[in-house]
Amino acid sequence: MTSPIRTERDENVLVIVSDNPPVNALGQAVRAGLVAGIEEALGDDSIEAVVIRCDGRTFFAGADITEFGKPPQVPSLPEALDRLEASDKPVVAAIHGTALGGGCEVALACHYRVAVPSAKLGLPEVKLGLIPGAAGTQRLPRLVGAEAALPLVAIGDPIPAKKAQAIGLVDEIVGEDSLAADAVAFARSKIGQPAPRASDGDANRDGVKNPAIFDEFRQKNARKMRGFDAPNAGIAAVKAAGELPYADGVKRERELFASLMGGTQSKAMRHYFFAERAANKIDDVPADTPLIPVKKVGVIGAGTMGGGIAMNFLSAGIPVTILEMAQDALDRGAATMRRNYENTAKRGRMTADQVEAAMSLLTPTLDYADLADCDLVIEAVYESMDVKKQVFAKLDEVVKQGAILASNTSYLNIDEIATATQRPGYVLGLHFFSPANVMKLLEIVRGAETRDDVLATAMKLAKKIGKVAAVSGVCPGFIGNRMLSKRQEQANQLIMEGANYWDVDDVLLEFGFPMGPFQMGDLAGIDIGWHRDPSKVTTVREALCAAGRFGQKAGKGFYDYDEARNRTPSDEVKAIIADFAAKEGNEQRDISKDEIRERLLYPMVNEGAKILEEKMAQRASDIDVVWINGYGWPLYTGGPMFWADTVGFDTVVAGLEKHGLPVSDHLRAKAAAGAQFTG
């Protein structure tokens, strides 16, 4: 087999080149090739310096993740990098694209680093529940200091070349189109000078002189790090770089790395890494299916949802025509979109010019005829089948043939909506999550007659507007809301049986959700869908609305809220719930947090099993993608289906039976077979 590494001579400089598409991952052959290249340079007296660069679109973008969990193959990355750093001839990393994870560790082991302006460097292992494992947590702080190293190791977001240069990670920014020549010239300028090794650096003394750096970092990033093991391991490793000799620090890094690699969090996060990529693939739609060009989008409804949907396309540079029934609603919607963009600009995430560029692509209208030349039209109107069918019948009349018609429904039957048109093959669901311009998930609902090219186009478009897409079949609530309804049923029943509603919320918070069901109700507004008749009270929710307890916006819902929106349980709500429980004849009892957790989460797993059995989701991992991106299921558990695998199906089935809850045939069969959803 041809090695992915080759060497080229440029007079007295040896250039080691990796050509391992698509991202020059550091697999065994690449590692062996790097070692061989360094040996070649050291064994040739006419070679006085070395440059390491990559062909293709990027520098080494990380370890070969497919090797994770398999027996190690020599040379290991730490061994290869130690050999590289030990060279007494200067070694220069020539960086373009991204130097991520193991790629950044390669750069750190080189004596110098040059990069093109567009390059990015980072150590994103924390996003897989890990820390760098090839001495990155020891070389980096010694090179740039503990304070600069902490966010790279413990948060994992890459930084641009200019910032990398400012902290001392990059030595020189070179020409975007002259990297190869500039790197050789830079290497030649270092011949005869002692090789500066990151492992010998002392910039990490900042963490020794001011140990408060570490606690301050923890406090500043507490929200991002909550529940995750890897960030704290990363902080511990960076701290060790200041407290221990280099060799001992590397040993400590390996201990921390091995502990994380063997733990459930990293397995869960690696599962999700592959799950997100798998969700892009539609099993029965050929990869080469021709796509429908989408150069103009129509959105019906300029409210919160419609406006948010429109912003996704405007931000991606796609013109949007937005339709409303009344001028004031149209003006209000456009003003809200502008305000959202301007707030983003205030936070430094957009420029004023970018705000104007996005808004210039928006065409507000009151006339359906203005949607005629759109390639895709998405309706975001009231969640009523009759209303939606009227809208689709109208669209079918005015919008050009070959255009895609999509509904943002969160629950309704896409196949029934499609019957209002003469083109059911061009109809599908695009279920955006609120706020639509922020939330990552897009549930793409495939109707019985949805064409392959329509579905493939929607998947591609999702990526273009920065969404994580998952395909669902047509069923009530699709994947996400169908499972959510089972959780909500149990939440409502639990408070009737004696559980405190704040305990129900707290159980999910402790599990890792950002909020519980009753907090979520308060945030969304308890009065959503309320019939507005205070004299008609048949549920707890209606009783709260009749008492003016509409949620956070009213300062009171299930909870009472202060000016900072901090919540406290309400005596009034306790009394309302107790009254309903008495009327229903529910005997009140103490309910443990274990029972609450089991009754909230196990029925979701059971419903997920039914979704798979009915083929409403292509694969179990798609369900995990939906719940992590759309509903706040904690990433470090891998999603509901992966979590069920770790808990064990026998445990889930036994828990459902213990609480008198239904068990699907599919789940029971899986448990009996000792199978897994995601294995």
mmCIF file of C-alpha atoms in Angstrom, residues 335-655:
data_model
loop_
_atom_site.group_PDB
_atom_site.id
_atom_site.type_symbol
_atom_site.label_atom_id
_atom_site.label_comp_id
_atom_site.label_asym_id
_atom_site.label_seq_id
_atom_site.Cartn_x
_atom_site.Cartn_y
_atom_site.Cartn_z
ATOM 1 C CA ALA A 335 -39.034 44.963 12.696
ATOM 2 C CA THR A 336 -38.515 42.014 15.035
ATOM 3 C CA MET A 337 -36.174 40.346 12.571
ATOM 4 C CA ARG A 338 -34.123 43.538 12.227
ATOM 5 C CA ARG A 339 -33.994 43.917 16.008
ATOM 6 C CA ASN A 340 -32.795 40.312 16.393
ATOM 7 C CA TYR A 341 -30.023 40.912 13.858
ATOM 8 C CA GLU A 342 -29.024 44.194 15.516
ATOM 9 C CA ASN A 343 -28.834 42.467 18.913
ATOM 10 C CA THR A 344 -26.558 39.852 17.350
ATOM 11 C CA ALA A 345 -24.383 42.663 15.998
ATOM 12 C CA LYS A 346 -24.224 44.281 19.460
ATOM 13 C CA ARG A 347 -22.804 41.021 20.797
ATOM 14 C CA GLY A 348 -20.100 41.173 18.131
ATOM 15 C CA ARG A 349 -21.346 38.189 16.136
ATOM 16 C CA MET A 350 -22.286 40.229 13.050
ATOM 17 C CA THR A 351 -21.213 43.523 11.533
ATOM 18 C CA ALA A 352 -23.623 46.357 10.740
ATOM 19 C CA ASP A 353 -22.964 45.678 7.039
ATOM 20 C CA GLN A 354 -23.957 42.026 7.489
ATOM 21 C CA VAL A 355 -27.204 43.096 9.175
ATOM 22 C CA GLU A 356 -28.047 45.328 6.220
ATOM 23 C CA ALA A 357 -27.042 42.621 3.737
ATOM 24 C CA ALA A 358 -29.396 40.122 5.373
ATOM 25 C CA MET A 359 -32.322 42.529 5.632
ATOM 26 C CA SER A 360 -31.836 43.658 2.022
ATOM 27 C CA LEU A 361 -32.722 40.106 0.926
ATOM 28 C CA LEU A 362 -36.146 40.301 2.635
ATOM 29 C CA THR A 363 -39.275 41.149 0.625
ATOM 30 C CA PRO A 364 -42.419 41.590 2.787
ATOM 31 C CA THR A 365 -45.747 41.109 1.004
ATOM 32 C CA LEU A 366 -49.492 40.756 1.520
ATOM 33 C CA ASP A 367 -50.025 39.082 -1.866
ATOM 34 C CA TYR A 368 -49.761 35.326 -2.490
ATOM 35 C CA ALA A 369 -48.881 36.069 -6.122
ATOM 36 C CA ASP A 370 -45.466 37.343 -4.975
ATOM 37 C CA LEU A 371 -44.594 33.763 -4.011
ATOM 38 C CA ALA A 372 -45.079 32.503 -7.568
ATOM 39 C CA ASP A 373 -41.367 32.257 -8.459
ATOM 40 C CA CYS A 374 -40.149 30.803 -5.143
ATOM 41 C CA ASP A 375 -38.303 27.489 -5.261
ATOM 42 C CA LEU A 376 -39.385 26.576 -1.712
ATOM 43 C CA VAL A 377 -42.318 27.894 0.333
ATOM 44 C CA ILE A 378 -42.623 27.149 4.060
ATOM 45 C CA GLU A 379 -45.858 27.832 5.893
ATOM 46 C CA ALA A 380 -45.673 28.773 9.569
ATOM 47 C CA VAL A 381 -49.313 29.518 10.321
ATOM 48 C CA TYR A 382 -51.705 28.500 13.098
ATOM 49 C CA GLU A 383 -51.537 24.778 14.011
ATOM 50 C CA SER A 384 -54.906 23.861 12.494
ATOM 51 C CA MET A 385 -55.384 21.254 9.784
ATOM 52 C CA ASP A 386 -58.168 23.249 8.117
ATOM 53 C CA VAL A 387 -56.075 26.429 8.020
ATOM 54 C CA LYS A 388 -53.018 24.622 6.693
ATOM 55 C CA LYS A 389 -54.972 22.846 3.946
ATOM 56 C CA GLN A 390 -56.438 26.193 2.830
ATOM 57 C CA VAL A 391 -52.908 27.654 2.670
ATOM 58 C CA PHE A 392 -51.552 24.704 0.677
ATOM 59 C CA ALA A 393 -54.459 24.767 -1.771
ATOM 60 C CA LYS A 394 -53.710 28.441 -2.407
ATOM 61 C CA LEU A 395 -49.972 27.776 -2.794
ATOM 62 C CA ASP A 396 -50.716 24.996 -5.267
ATOM 63 C CA GLU A 397 -52.561 27.519 -7.409
ATOM 64 C CA VAL A 398 -49.941 30.294 -7.405
ATOM 65 C CA VAL A 399 -46.481 28.758 -6.894
ATOM 66 C CA LYS A 400 -44.610 27.491 -9.954
ATOM 67 C CA GLN A 401 -44.522 23.785 -10.746
ATOM 68 C CA GLY A 402 -41.416 22.009 -9.455
ATOM 69 C CA ALA A 403 -41.252 24.152 -6.315
ATOM 70 C CA ILE A 404 -41.203 22.497 -2.879
ATOM 71 C CA LEU A 405 -44.088 23.190 -0.490
ATOM 72 C CA ALA A 406 -43.261 22.649 3.187
ATOM 73 C CA SER A 407 -45.185 22.820 6.447
ATOM 74 C CA ASN A 408 -43.631 23.831 9.752
ATOM 75 C CA THR A 409 -46.229 21.772 11.616
ATOM 76 C CA SER A 410 -45.007 20.194 14.831
ATOM 77 C CA TYR A 411 -47.732 17.558 15.034
ATOM 78 C CA LEU A 412 -50.130 17.420 12.083
ATOM 79 C CA ASN A 413 -50.298 14.802 9.332
ATOM 80 C CA ILE A 414 -48.167 15.858 6.331
ATOM 81 C CA ASP A 415 -49.900 13.352 4.046
ATOM 82 C CA GLU A 416 -53.285 14.908 4.774
ATOM 83 C CA ILE A 417 -51.876 18.414 4.188
ATOM 84 C CA ALA A 418 -50.480 17.189 0.842
ATOM 85 C CA THR A 419 -53.983 16.156 -0.332
ATOM 86 C CA ALA A 420 -54.835 19.861 -0.628
ATOM 87 C CA THR A 421 -52.406 20.057 -3.584
ATOM 88 C CA GLN A 422 -52.004 18.495 -7.005
ATOM 89 C CA ARG A 423 -48.311 17.848 -6.235
ATOM 90 C CA PRO A 424 -48.042 15.638 -3.132
ATOM 91 C CA GLY A 425 -44.585 14.522 -4.223
ATOM 92 C CA TYR A 426 -43.336 18.067 -3.659
ATOM 93 C CA VAL A 427 -44.774 18.352 -0.136
ATOM 94 C CA LEU A 428 -42.883 17.610 3.079
ATOM 95 C CA GLY A 429 -42.575 18.810 6.656
ATOM 96 C CA LEU A 430 -39.812 21.148 7.825
ATOM 97 C CA HIS A 431 -40.289 21.287 11.596
ATOM 98 C CA PHE A 432 -38.156 24.124 12.940
ATOM 99 C CA PHE A 433 -37.757 24.540 16.692
ATOM 100 C CA SER A 434 -38.308 27.803 18.527
ATOM 101 C CA PRO A 435 -36.506 30.166 18.395
ATOM 102 C CA ALA A 436 -36.057 29.030 14.808
ATOM 103 C CA ASN A 437 -33.090 31.296 14.082
ATOM 104 C CA VAL A 438 -31.175 29.800 17.059
ATOM 105 C CA MET A 439 -32.202 26.161 17.605
ATOM 106 C CA LYS A 440 -30.062 23.675 15.668
ATOM 107 C CA LEU A 441 -32.576 20.897 15.015
ATOM 108 C CA LEU A 442 -34.655 20.567 11.868
ATOM 109 C CA GLU A 443 -37.024 17.579 11.742
ATOM 110 C CA ILE A 444 -37.600 16.798 8.078
ATOM 111 C CA VAL A 445 -40.875 14.919 7.727
ATOM 112 C CA ARG A 446 -41.087 12.594 4.745
ATOM 113 C CA GLY A 447 -44.586 12.104 3.410
ATOM 114 C CA ALA A 448 -45.787 8.905 1.770
ATOM 115 C CA GLU A 449 -45.369 10.515 -1.658
ATOM 116 C CA THR A 450 -42.442 12.892 -1.006
ATOM 117 C CA ARG A 451 -40.026 12.557 -3.928
ATOM 118 C CA ASP A 452 -36.386 11.567 -3.431
ATOM 119 C CA ASP A 453 -35.074 14.808 -4.957
ATOM 120 C CA VAL A 454 -37.322 16.877 -2.689
ATOM 121 C CA LEU A 455 -36.056 15.072 0.406
ATOM 122 C CA ALA A 456 -32.405 15.213 -0.693
ATOM 123 C CA THR A 457 -32.743 18.941 -1.437
ATOM 124 C CA ALA A 458 -34.204 19.588 2.013
ATOM 125 C CA MET A 459 -31.325 17.723 3.674
ATOM 126 C CA LYS A 460 -28.717 19.693 1.724
ATOM 127 C CA LEU A 461 -30.493 22.964 2.429
ATOM 128 C CA ALA A 462 -30.586 22.176 6.152
ATOM 129 C CA LYS A 463 -26.807 22.020 6.151
ATOM 130 C CA LYS A 464 -26.535 25.278 4.230
ATOM 131 C CA ILE A 465 -28.589 27.138 6.855
ATOM 132 C CA GLY A 466 -26.621 25.609 9.727
ATOM 133 C CA LYS A 467 -29.156 23.075 10.952
ATOM 134 C CA VAL A 468 -28.725 19.500 12.144
ATOM 135 C CA ALA A 469 -31.373 17.539 10.262
ATOM 136 C CA ALA A 470 -33.056 14.227 11.020
ATOM 137 C CA VAL A 471 -35.719 12.511 8.913
ATOM 138 C CA SER A 472 -39.024 11.383 10.417
ATOM 139 C CA GLY A 473 -41.946 9.509 8.975
ATOM 140 C CA VAL A 474 -45.518 10.762 9.304
ATOM 141 C CA CYS A 475 -46.993 10.086 12.740
ATOM 142 C CA PRO A 476 -48.521 12.330 15.427
ATOM 143 C CA GLY A 477 -45.744 14.525 16.838
ATOM 144 C CA PHE A 478 -43.120 12.915 14.554
ATOM 145 C CA ILE A 479 -40.056 11.820 16.582
ATOM 146 C CA GLY A 480 -39.496 14.558 19.156
ATOM 147 C CA ASN A 481 -42.973 15.641 20.205
ATOM 148 C CA ARG A 482 -44.289 12.091 20.069
ATOM 149 C CA MET A 483 -41.775 11.095 22.751
ATOM 150 C CA LEU A 484 -42.207 14.361 24.649
ATOM 151 C CA SER A 485 -45.933 13.708 24.997
ATOM 152 C CA LYS A 486 -45.191 10.483 26.911
ATOM 153 C CA ARG A 487 -42.941 12.354 29.315
ATOM 154 C CA GLN A 488 -45.531 15.097 29.801
ATOM 155 C CA GLU A 489 -48.297 12.553 30.485
ATOM 156 C CA GLN A 490 -46.243 11.131 33.335
ATOM 157 C CA ALA A 491 -45.252 14.559 34.653
ATOM 158 C CA ASN A 492 -48.930 15.532 34.862
ATOM 159 C CA GLN A 493 -49.864 12.228 36.492
ATOM 160 C CA LEU A 494 -47.039 12.405 39.031
ATOM 161 C CA ILE A 495 -48.230 15.727 40.451
ATOM 162 C CA MET A 496 -51.726 14.299 40.754
ATOM 163 C CA GLU A 497 -50.345 11.417 42.830
ATOM 164 C CA GLY A 498 -48.428 13.612 45.261
ATOM 165 C CA ALA A 499 -45.106 14.519 43.640
ATOM 166 C CA ASN A 500 -44.146 18.172 43.992
ATOM 167 C CA TYR A 501 -44.005 19.792 40.576
ATOM 168 C CA TRP A 502 -40.678 21.425 41.456
ATOM 169 C CA ASP A 503 -39.270 17.981 42.290
ATOM 170 C CA VAL A 504 -40.349 16.761 38.857
ATOM 171 C CA ASP A 505 -38.468 19.669 37.285
ATOM 172 C CA ASP A 506 -35.453 19.199 39.554
ATOM 173 C CA VAL A 507 -35.101 15.513 38.639
ATOM 174 C CA LEU A 508 -34.658 16.481 34.990
ATOM 175 C CA LEU A 509 -32.301 19.337 35.886
ATOM 176 C CA GLU A 510 -30.188 16.892 37.895
ATOM 177 C CA PHE A 511 -30.213 14.491 34.952
ATOM 178 C CA GLY A 512 -28.785 17.279 32.784
ATOM 179 C CA PHE A 513 -31.742 18.906 31.007
ATOM 180 C CA PRO A 514 -31.696 22.729 30.905
ATOM 181 C CA MET A 515 -35.222 22.792 32.365
ATOM 182 C CA GLY A 516 -38.087 20.580 33.468
ATOM 183 C CA PRO A 517 -41.607 20.297 31.989
ATOM 184 C CA PHE A 518 -43.242 22.846 34.289
ATOM 185 C CA GLN A 519 -40.435 25.358 33.860
ATOM 186 C CA MET A 520 -40.760 24.826 30.118
ATOM 187 C CA GLY A 521 -44.499 25.486 30.308
ATOM 188 C CA ASP A 522 -43.876 28.757 32.127
ATOM 189 C CA LEU A 523 -41.247 29.835 29.594
ATOM 190 C CA ALA A 524 -43.384 29.042 26.531
ATOM 191 C CA GLY A 525 -46.573 30.449 28.084
ATOM 192 C CA ILE A 526 -49.208 28.354 29.808
ATOM 193 C CA ASP A 527 -51.934 30.145 27.860
ATOM 194 C CA ILE A 528 -50.787 28.753 24.492
ATOM 195 C CA GLY A 529 -53.876 27.070 23.042
ATOM 196 C CA TRP A 530 -56.059 28.158 25.992
ATOM 197 C CA HIS A 531 -59.722 28.620 25.079
ATOM 198 C CA ARG A 532 -59.794 32.007 26.961
ATOM 199 C CA ASP A 533 -62.878 31.164 29.030
ATOM 200 C CA PRO A 534 -61.999 31.567 32.767
ATOM 201 C CA SER A 535 -65.260 29.865 33.771
ATOM 202 C CA LYS A 536 -64.342 26.638 31.966
ATOM 203 C CA VAL A 537 -61.736 24.882 34.114
ATOM 204 C CA THR A 538 -61.126 21.190 33.474
ATOM 205 C CA THR A 539 -57.328 20.911 33.909
ATOM 206 C CA VAL A 540 -54.612 22.336 36.134
ATOM 207 C CA ARG A 541 -53.348 24.379 33.193
ATOM 208 C CA GLU A 542 -56.784 25.919 32.604
ATOM 209 C CA ALA A 543 -57.041 26.692 36.330
ATOM 210 C CA LEU A 544 -53.694 28.516 36.211
ATOM 211 C CA CYS A 545 -54.804 30.516 33.175
ATOM 212 C CA ALA A 546 -58.116 31.398 34.869
ATOM 213 C CA ALA A 547 -56.035 32.763 37.781
ATOM 214 C CA GLY A 548 -53.933 34.875 35.402
ATOM 215 C CA ARG A 549 -50.906 32.653 35.864
ATOM 216 C CA PHE A 550 -49.749 32.635 32.237
ATOM 217 C CA GLY A 551 -46.063 31.916 32.902
ATOM 218 C CA GLN A 552 -42.880 33.961 33.059
ATOM 219 C CA LYS A 553 -44.319 36.775 30.948
ATOM 220 C CA ALA A 554 -46.956 37.366 33.654
ATOM 221 C CA GLY A 555 -44.480 36.967 36.530
ATOM 222 C CA LYS A 556 -46.308 33.844 37.626
ATOM 223 C CA GLY A 557 -47.207 30.440 36.205
ATOM 224 C CA PHE A 558 -46.439 27.171 37.934
ATOM 225 C CA TYR A 559 -43.811 29.238 39.748
ATOM 226 C CA ASP A 560 -43.676 32.794 41.068
ATOM 227 C CA TYR A 561 -40.938 34.866 39.405
ATOM 228 C CA ASP A 562 -38.963 37.848 40.677
ATOM 229 C CA GLU A 563 -37.645 40.651 38.446
ATOM 230 C CA ALA A 564 -34.618 38.538 37.512
ATOM 231 C CA ARG A 565 -36.968 35.661 36.582
ATOM 232 C CA ASN A 566 -35.758 33.507 39.455
ATOM 233 C CA ARG A 567 -38.418 30.928 40.305
ATOM 234 C CA THR A 568 -39.960 29.898 43.612
ATOM 235 C CA PRO A 569 -42.784 27.368 44.138
ATOM 236 C CA SER A 570 -46.224 28.922 44.583
ATOM 237 C CA ASP A 571 -48.640 28.154 47.454
ATOM 238 C CA GLU A 572 -51.522 29.083 45.155
ATOM 239 C CA VAL A 573 -50.435 26.491 42.587
ATOM 240 C CA LYS A 574 -49.930 23.848 45.281
ATOM 241 C CA ALA A 575 -53.536 24.431 46.376
ATOM 242 C CA ILE A 576 -54.844 24.255 42.773
ATOM 243 C CA ILE A 577 -53.066 20.931 42.192
ATOM 244 C CA ALA A 578 -54.259 19.515 45.525
ATOM 245 C CA ASP A 579 -57.831 20.487 44.647
ATOM 246 C CA PHE A 580 -57.652 18.708 41.267
ATOM 247 C CA ALA A 581 -56.041 15.634 42.849
ATOM 248 C CA ALA A 582 -58.871 15.457 45.411
ATOM 249 C CA LYS A 583 -61.538 15.810 42.712
ATOM 250 C CA GLU A 584 -59.965 12.951 40.733
ATOM 251 C CA GLY A 585 -59.820 10.808 43.875
ATOM 252 C CA ASN A 586 -56.031 10.454 43.723
ATOM 253 C CA GLU A 587 -54.545 9.308 46.981
ATOM 254 C CA GLN A 588 -51.515 11.485 47.779
ATOM 255 C CA ARG A 589 -48.209 9.800 48.600
ATOM 256 C CA ASP A 590 -44.518 10.556 48.815
ATOM 257 C CA ILE A 591 -42.832 9.837 45.503
ATOM 258 C CA SER A 592 -39.076 9.325 45.357
ATOM 259 C CA LYS A 593 -36.831 11.052 42.847
ATOM 260 C CA ASP A 594 -35.884 7.620 41.471
ATOM 261 C CA GLU A 595 -39.535 6.892 40.656
ATOM 262 C CA ILE A 596 -39.973 10.331 39.101
ATOM 263 C CA ARG A 597 -36.922 9.818 36.877
ATOM 264 C CA GLU A 598 -37.978 6.336 35.799
ATOM 265 C CA ARG A 599 -41.541 7.394 35.007
ATOM 266 C CA LEU A 600 -40.397 10.411 33.005
ATOM 267 C CA LEU A 601 -37.632 8.756 30.987
ATOM 268 C CA TYR A 602 -38.523 5.064 30.564
ATOM 269 C CA PRO A 603 -41.789 5.771 28.659
ATOM 270 C CA MET A 604 -39.762 7.938 26.266
ATOM 271 C CA VAL A 605 -37.459 5.004 25.556
ATOM 272 C CA ASN A 606 -40.484 2.770 25.047
ATOM 273 C CA GLU A 607 -41.981 5.247 22.584
ATOM 274 C CA GLY A 608 -38.628 5.462 20.814
ATOM 275 C CA ALA A 609 -38.722 1.675 20.414
ATOM 276 C CA LYS A 610 -42.181 1.939 18.826
ATOM 277 C CA ILE A 611 -40.959 4.688 16.489
ATOM 278 C CA LEU A 612 -38.184 2.358 15.316
ATOM 279 C CA GLU A 613 -40.538 -0.604 15.012
ATOM 280 C CA GLU A 614 -42.885 1.484 12.843
ATOM 281 C CA LYS A 615 -39.890 2.764 10.825
ATOM 282 C CA MET A 616 -40.771 6.369 11.630
ATOM 283 C CA ALA A 617 -37.058 6.945 12.270
ATOM 284 C CA GLN A 618 -34.337 5.418 10.084
ATOM 285 C CA ARG A 619 -32.098 4.492 12.985
ATOM 286 C CA ALA A 620 -31.959 4.764 16.781
ATOM 287 C CA SER A 621 -29.146 7.313 16.597
ATOM 288 C CA ASP A 622 -31.426 9.690 14.629
ATOM 289 C CA ILE A 623 -33.708 9.782 17.678
ATOM 290 C CA ASP A 624 -30.686 10.752 19.795
ATOM 291 C CA VAL A 625 -29.853 13.550 17.333
ATOM 292 C CA VAL A 626 -33.403 14.894 17.606
ATOM 293 C CA TRP A 627 -33.465 14.899 21.385
ATOM 294 C CA ILE A 628 -29.989 16.353 21.917
ATOM 295 C CA ASN A 629 -30.467 19.199 19.423
ATOM 296 C CA GLY A 630 -34.146 19.977 19.893
ATOM 297 C CA TYR A 631 -35.065 19.186 23.485
ATOM 298 C CA GLY A 632 -31.940 19.622 25.596
ATOM 299 C CA TRP A 633 -31.290 15.955 26.329
ATOM 300 C CA PRO A 634 -27.769 16.031 27.857
ATOM 301 C CA LEU A 635 -25.107 15.313 25.260
ATOM 302 C CA TYR A 636 -22.920 13.457 27.745
ATOM 303 C CA THR A 637 -25.530 10.664 28.030
ATOM 304 C CA GLY A 638 -25.616 10.198 24.221
ATOM 305 C CA GLY A 639 -29.382 10.703 23.795
ATOM 306 C CA PRO A 640 -32.357 8.615 24.981
ATOM 307 C CA MET A 641 -31.635 5.505 22.928
ATOM 308 C CA PHE A 642 -27.913 5.355 23.716
ATOM 309 C CA TRP A 643 -28.746 6.052 27.371
ATOM 310 C CA ALA A 644 -31.186 3.122 27.328
ATOM 311 C CA ASP A 645 -28.368 0.919 26.042
ATOM 312 C CA THR A 646 -26.156 1.972 28.956
ATOM 313 C CA VAL A 647 -28.933 1.549 31.534
ATOM 314 C CA GLY A 648 -29.895 -1.843 30.084
ATOM 315 C CA PHE A 649 -33.178 -2.855 28.458
ATOM 316 C CA ASP A 650 -33.945 -5.313 31.243
ATOM 317 C CA THR A 651 -33.813 -2.402 33.692
ATOM 318 C CA VAL A 652 -36.079 -0.248 31.515
ATOM 319 C CA VAL A 653 -38.632 -3.038 30.984
ATOM 320 C CA ALA A 654 -38.632 -3.934 34.699
ATOM 321 C CA GLY A 655 -39.093 -0.253 35.597
#
